[in-house]
GROMACS .gro file of C-alpha atoms in nm:
model
  238
    1GLN     CA    1  -0.426  -1.604  -0.964
    2THR     CA    2  -0.648  -1.315  -1.073
    3THR     CA    3  -0.642  -1.229  -1.440
    4ALA     CA    4  -0.815  -0.976  -1.660
    5THR     CA    5  -1.024  -1.250  -1.821
    6VAL     CA    6  -1.243  -1.324  -1.521
    7SER     CA    7  -1.597  -1.349  -1.650
    8SER     CA    8  -1.881  -1.128  -1.527
    9ALA     CA    9  -2.070  -1.248  -1.224
   10PRO     CA   10  -2.295  -1.090  -0.962
   11SER     CA   11  -2.140  -0.955  -0.643
   12ASP     CA   12  -2.102  -1.203  -0.359
   13ILE     CA   13  -2.193  -0.948  -0.092
   14LEU     CA   14  -2.564  -0.899  -0.034
   15PHE     CA   15  -2.710  -0.582   0.115
   16LEU     CA   16  -3.045  -0.581   0.291
   17SER     CA   17  -3.188  -0.262   0.444
   18GLY     CA   18  -2.843  -0.109   0.476
   19GLU     CA   19  -2.693  -0.419   0.638
   20TYR     CA   20  -2.471  -0.669   0.468
   21THR     CA   21  -2.406  -1.038   0.478
   22THR     CA   22  -2.115  -1.208   0.304
   23LYS     CA   23  -2.153  -1.527   0.107
   24MET     CA   24  -1.835  -1.628  -0.070
   25LEU     CA   25  -1.638  -1.314  -0.141
   26ASN     CA   26  -1.324  -1.420  -0.323
   27VAL     CA   27  -1.065  -1.252  -0.542
   28GLU     CA   28  -1.255  -1.329  -0.864
   29ALA     CA   29  -1.580  -1.186  -0.730
   30LEU     CA   30  -1.399  -0.878  -0.601
   31HIS     CA   31  -1.234  -0.831  -0.940
   32VAL     CA   32  -1.574  -0.838  -1.109
   33THR     CA   33  -1.720  -0.596  -0.855
   34LEU     CA   34  -1.439  -0.348  -0.920
   35GLN     CA   35  -1.494  -0.386  -1.295
   36GLN     CA   36  -1.866  -0.326  -1.259
   37SER     CA   37  -1.806  -0.006  -1.062
   38PHE     CA   38  -1.697   0.147  -1.397
   39SER     CA   39  -2.001   0.020  -1.586
   40PRO     CA   40  -2.227   0.272  -1.765
   41ASP     CA   41  -2.515   0.044  -1.663
   42ALA     CA   42  -2.647   0.183  -1.334
   43SER     CA   43  -2.801  -0.152  -1.243
   44LEU     CA   44  -2.448  -0.296  -1.231
   45ARG     CA   45  -2.260   0.011  -1.113
   46GLY     CA   46  -2.484   0.092  -0.815
   47PRO     CA   47  -2.460  -0.246  -0.638
   48ALA     CA   48  -2.088  -0.262  -0.714
   49GLU     CA   49  -2.026   0.079  -0.558
   50GLU     CA   50  -2.229  -0.021  -0.252
   51THR     CA   51  -2.027  -0.339  -0.220
   52ILE     CA   52  -1.701  -0.146  -0.240
   53ARG     CA   53  -1.815   0.104   0.026
   54ASN     CA   54  -1.874  -0.183   0.264
   55LEU     CA   55  -1.559  -0.385   0.199
   56LYS     CA   56  -1.412  -0.262   0.528
   57HIS     CA   57  -1.665  -0.484   0.706
   58VAL     CA   58  -1.553  -0.797   0.521
   59ALA     CA   59  -1.277  -1.007   0.676
   60GLY     CA   60  -0.990  -1.057   0.436
   61SER     CA   61  -1.098  -0.781   0.197
   62THR     CA   62  -0.767  -0.595   0.229
   63VAL     CA   63  -0.572  -0.907   0.140
   64MET     CA   64  -0.788  -0.964  -0.167
   65LEU     CA   65  -0.769  -0.598  -0.272
   66LEU     CA   66  -0.391  -0.625  -0.259
   67GLN     CA   67  -0.399  -0.942  -0.468
   68VAL     CA   68  -0.599  -0.761  -0.736
   69ALA     CA   69  -0.382  -0.450  -0.719
   70ALA     CA   70  -0.060  -0.650  -0.748
   71GLU     CA   71  -0.168  -0.867  -1.040
   72HIS     CA   72  -0.013  -0.714  -1.352
   73GLN     CA   73  -0.248  -0.899  -1.587
   74VAL     CA   74  -0.550  -0.721  -1.444
   75GLN     CA   75  -0.687  -0.414  -1.623
   76TYR     CA   76  -0.502  -0.101  -1.511
   77GLU     CA   77  -0.815   0.085  -1.397
   78VAL     CA   78  -0.922  -0.210  -1.184
   79ARG     CA   79  -0.578  -0.237  -1.024
   80GLN     CA   80  -0.583   0.134  -0.950
   81ALA     CA   81  -0.932   0.112  -0.796
   82ALA     CA   82  -0.817  -0.179  -0.579
   83SER     CA   83  -0.511   0.020  -0.469
   84ILE     CA   84  -0.725   0.319  -0.372
   85GLN     CA   85  -0.966   0.108  -0.169
   86LEU     CA   86  -0.677  -0.070   0.003
   87LYS     CA   87  -0.521   0.263   0.099
   88ASN     CA   88  -0.851   0.398   0.230
   89ILE     CA   89  -0.936   0.091   0.438
   90CYS     CA   90  -0.588   0.066   0.587
   91ARG     CA   91  -0.595   0.434   0.679
   92GLU     CA   92  -0.941   0.413   0.834
   93CYS     CA   93  -0.941   0.068   0.992
   94TRP     CA   94  -0.585  -0.009   1.102
   95VAL     CA   95  -0.639   0.101   1.462
   96LYS     CA   96  -0.929   0.209   1.677
   97ARG     CA   97  -1.000   0.579   1.653
   98GLU     CA   98  -0.902   0.769   1.964
   99SER     CA   99  -1.081   1.067   2.112
  100VAL     CA  100  -0.926   1.405   2.026
  101MET     CA  101  -0.963   1.696   2.269
  102GLY     CA  102  -1.246   1.516   2.441
  103TYR     CA  103  -1.429   1.438   2.117
  104THR     CA  104  -1.494   1.071   2.045
  105PRO     CA  105  -1.612   0.973   1.694
  106THR     CA  106  -1.976   0.867   1.698
  107GLU     CA  107  -1.906   0.589   1.448
  108GLN     CA  108  -1.614   0.356   1.502
  109PRO     CA  109  -1.503   0.183   1.182
  110PRO     CA  110  -1.413  -0.184   1.215
  111VAL     CA  111  -1.052  -0.261   1.299
  112LEU     CA  112  -0.865  -0.505   1.076
  113SER     CA  113  -0.771  -0.838   1.230
  114ASP     CA  114  -0.410  -0.901   1.329
  115GLU     CA  115  -0.399  -1.182   1.074
  116ASP     CA  116  -0.504  -0.953   0.790
  117LYS     CA  117  -0.260  -0.684   0.903
  118GLU     CA  118   0.038  -0.919   0.902
  119THR     CA  119  -0.056  -1.062   0.563
  120VAL     CA  120  -0.101  -0.716   0.413
  121LYS     CA  121   0.229  -0.585   0.549
  122LYS     CA  122   0.431  -0.871   0.402
  123ALA     CA  123   0.251  -0.878   0.068
  124LEU     CA  124   0.246  -0.499   0.034
  125VAL     CA  125   0.624  -0.474   0.042
  126GLU     CA  126   0.658  -0.752  -0.213
  127ALA     CA  127   0.399  -0.590  -0.442
  128LEU     CA  128   0.549  -0.243  -0.409
  129LEU     CA  129   0.901  -0.360  -0.491
  130ALA     CA  130   0.774  -0.523  -0.812
  131GLU     CA  131   0.537  -0.246  -0.926
  132HIS     CA  132   0.618  -0.061  -1.249
  133GLU     CA  133   0.306   0.158  -1.282
  134LYS     CA  134   0.379   0.492  -1.113
  135SER     CA  135   0.028   0.573  -0.991
  136ILE     CA  136  -0.021   0.228  -0.841
  137ARG     CA  137   0.330   0.231  -0.693
  138ASP     CA  138   0.258   0.569  -0.532
  139LEU     CA  139  -0.071   0.444  -0.386
  140MET     CA  140   0.102   0.139  -0.242
  141ALA     CA  141   0.378   0.359  -0.100
  142GLU     CA  142   0.119   0.582   0.065
  143THR     CA  143  -0.051   0.276   0.213
  144LEU     CA  144   0.286   0.167   0.351
  145HIS     CA  145   0.333   0.513   0.503
  146ASN     CA  146  -0.009   0.500   0.668
  147ILE     CA  147   0.075   0.164   0.824
  148THR     CA  148   0.417   0.274   0.949
  149ILE     CA  149   0.250   0.554   1.146
  150HIS     CA  150   0.098   0.288   1.370
  151ASP     CA  151   0.325  -0.017   1.338
  152PHE     CA  152   0.682   0.099   1.279
  153PRO     CA  153   0.920   0.011   1.428
  154ASP     CA  154   0.781  -0.206   1.710
  155LYS     CA  155   0.528  -0.407   1.509
  156TRP     CA  156   0.716  -0.403   1.180
  157PRO     CA  157   1.084  -0.467   1.262
  158ALA     CA  158   1.151  -0.647   0.932
  159LEU     CA  159   1.052  -0.353   0.714
  160VAL     CA  160   1.375  -0.153   0.699
  161PRO     CA  161   1.607  -0.459   0.679
  162THR     CA  162   1.399  -0.583   0.385
  163LEU     CA  163   1.422  -0.247   0.207
  164LEU     CA  164   1.794  -0.208   0.273
  165GLY     CA  165   1.855  -0.563   0.157
  166THR     CA  166   1.692  -0.475  -0.174
  167ILE     CA  167   1.877  -0.145  -0.208
  168SER     CA  168   2.206  -0.328  -0.153
  169LEU     CA  169   2.150  -0.497  -0.489
  170TYR     CA  170   2.193  -0.167  -0.679
  171SER     CA  171   2.493  -0.302  -0.872
  172ASP     CA  172   2.268  -0.562  -1.038
  173ALA     CA  173   2.108  -0.401  -1.345
  174SER     CA  174   1.821  -0.648  -1.332
  175LYS     CA  175   1.718  -0.510  -0.990
  176THR     CA  176   1.682  -0.147  -1.099
  177LEU     CA  177   1.305  -0.138  -1.053
  178SER     CA  178   1.303  -0.301  -0.711
  179VAL     CA  179   1.592  -0.080  -0.592
  180HIS     CA  180   1.408   0.233  -0.706
  181ASN     CA  181   1.088   0.120  -0.535
  182ALA     CA  182   1.274   0.028  -0.217
  183LEU     CA  183   1.418   0.380  -0.208
  184LEU     CA  184   1.067   0.520  -0.244
  185ALA     CA  185   0.943   0.300   0.039
  186LEU     CA  186   1.236   0.397   0.261
  187ARG     CA  187   1.157   0.764   0.202
  188LYS     CA  188   0.798   0.698   0.313
  189VAL     CA  189   0.926   0.533   0.631
  190CYS     CA  190   1.145   0.834   0.707
  191LYS     CA  191   0.853   1.068   0.637
  192ARG     CA  192   0.688   0.921   0.945
  193TYR     CA  193   0.937   1.126   1.152
  194GLU     CA  194   0.919   1.445   0.946
  195TYR     CA  195   0.755   1.654   1.218
  196LYS     CA  196   0.871   1.463   1.524
  197SER     CA  197   1.079   1.620   1.797
  198ARG     CA  198   1.447   1.527   1.833
  199GLU     CA  199   1.356   1.296   2.123
  200GLN     CA  200   1.111   1.104   1.903
  201ARG     CA  201   1.349   1.053   1.612
  202GLY     CA  202   1.544   0.758   1.754
  203PRO     CA  203   1.429   0.510   1.486
  204LEU     CA  204   1.511   0.762   1.213
  205ASN     CA  205   1.865   0.800   1.345
  206GLU     CA  206   1.904   0.422   1.334
  207ILE     CA  207   1.783   0.416   0.973
  208VAL     CA  208   2.035   0.684   0.877
  209GLU     CA  209   2.318   0.495   1.045
  210LYS     CA  210   2.234   0.176   0.858
  211ALA     CA  211   2.137   0.328   0.523
  212PHE     CA  212   2.393   0.607   0.469
  213PRO     CA  213   2.697   0.380   0.414
  214MET     CA  214   2.497   0.213   0.137
  215LEU     CA  215   2.325   0.520  -0.008
  216LEU     CA  216   2.644   0.725  -0.049
  217PRO     CA  217   2.816   0.488  -0.295
  218LEU     CA  218   2.482   0.437  -0.471
  219ALA     CA  219   2.446   0.814  -0.520
  220GLN     CA  220   2.805   0.835  -0.643
  221GLN     CA  221   2.742   0.556  -0.891
  222LEU     CA  222   2.423   0.716  -1.019
  223SER     CA  223   2.596   1.053  -1.056
  224ASP     CA  224   2.858   0.904  -1.286
  225PRO     CA  225   2.841   1.060  -1.637
  226ASN     CA  226   2.799   0.712  -1.781
  227GLN     CA  227   2.481   0.666  -1.575
  228HIS     CA  228   2.279   0.942  -1.743
  229THR     CA  229   1.965   0.734  -1.775
  230LEU     CA  230   1.602   0.784  -1.674
  231GLU     CA  231   1.635   0.506  -1.417
  232ALA     CA  232   1.938   0.671  -1.258
  233ALA     CA  233   1.762   1.006  -1.241
  234MET     CA  234   1.455   0.849  -1.081
  235MET     CA  235   1.663   0.678  -0.815
  236LEU     CA  236   1.855   0.995  -0.736
  237LYS     CA  237   1.524   1.179  -0.700
  238GLN     CA  238   1.420   0.937  -0.424
   0.00000   0.00000   0.00000
């Protein structure tokens, strides 16, 4: 488990003439690299930034970035940096870039392995539901949105049932955070259909059918005068 007390160590990705080779990149080494990217010492910061730019070429890097981002004992700035890199890699490397209007990108970024994708999807939902820091939660939610563009619903059928299962626990005061975050995630899923034609909104209609019977009593409960709390307002906003 990654903690904020990981000691300094050199990066475990070597760069030679613009090319890279990986030795033993692990969560601890990645944590240190992210820390060093904030260093005022250019001799530490430069190699760390170069390592981070090339993480998309390293198998398993998204899984490790998510581990760092989700670990609440890690320094906030490091978690945020890991969340940003995770979002960027998932957006750029989830699928092969297609040609647009006859134009094909000259450089094709690497595509994440199916194994890494499945691991990230499962762990991302778990991390998002438990995240209390707004900026990191929002970054994770945006990463989820980017993935749904390509994978939902066919390649991610468990996503909405998982979110609705969490939202159904709204009567349990101890689940307030996870319910709020599940509502945020569900909104990101629905956003995927924001500009779709009526014919392309089939999955959205299914979500509404399943979610509305649950969301209506939740909204009524949150609107109760006795529920005038910050948490209630945040959930209603979602």
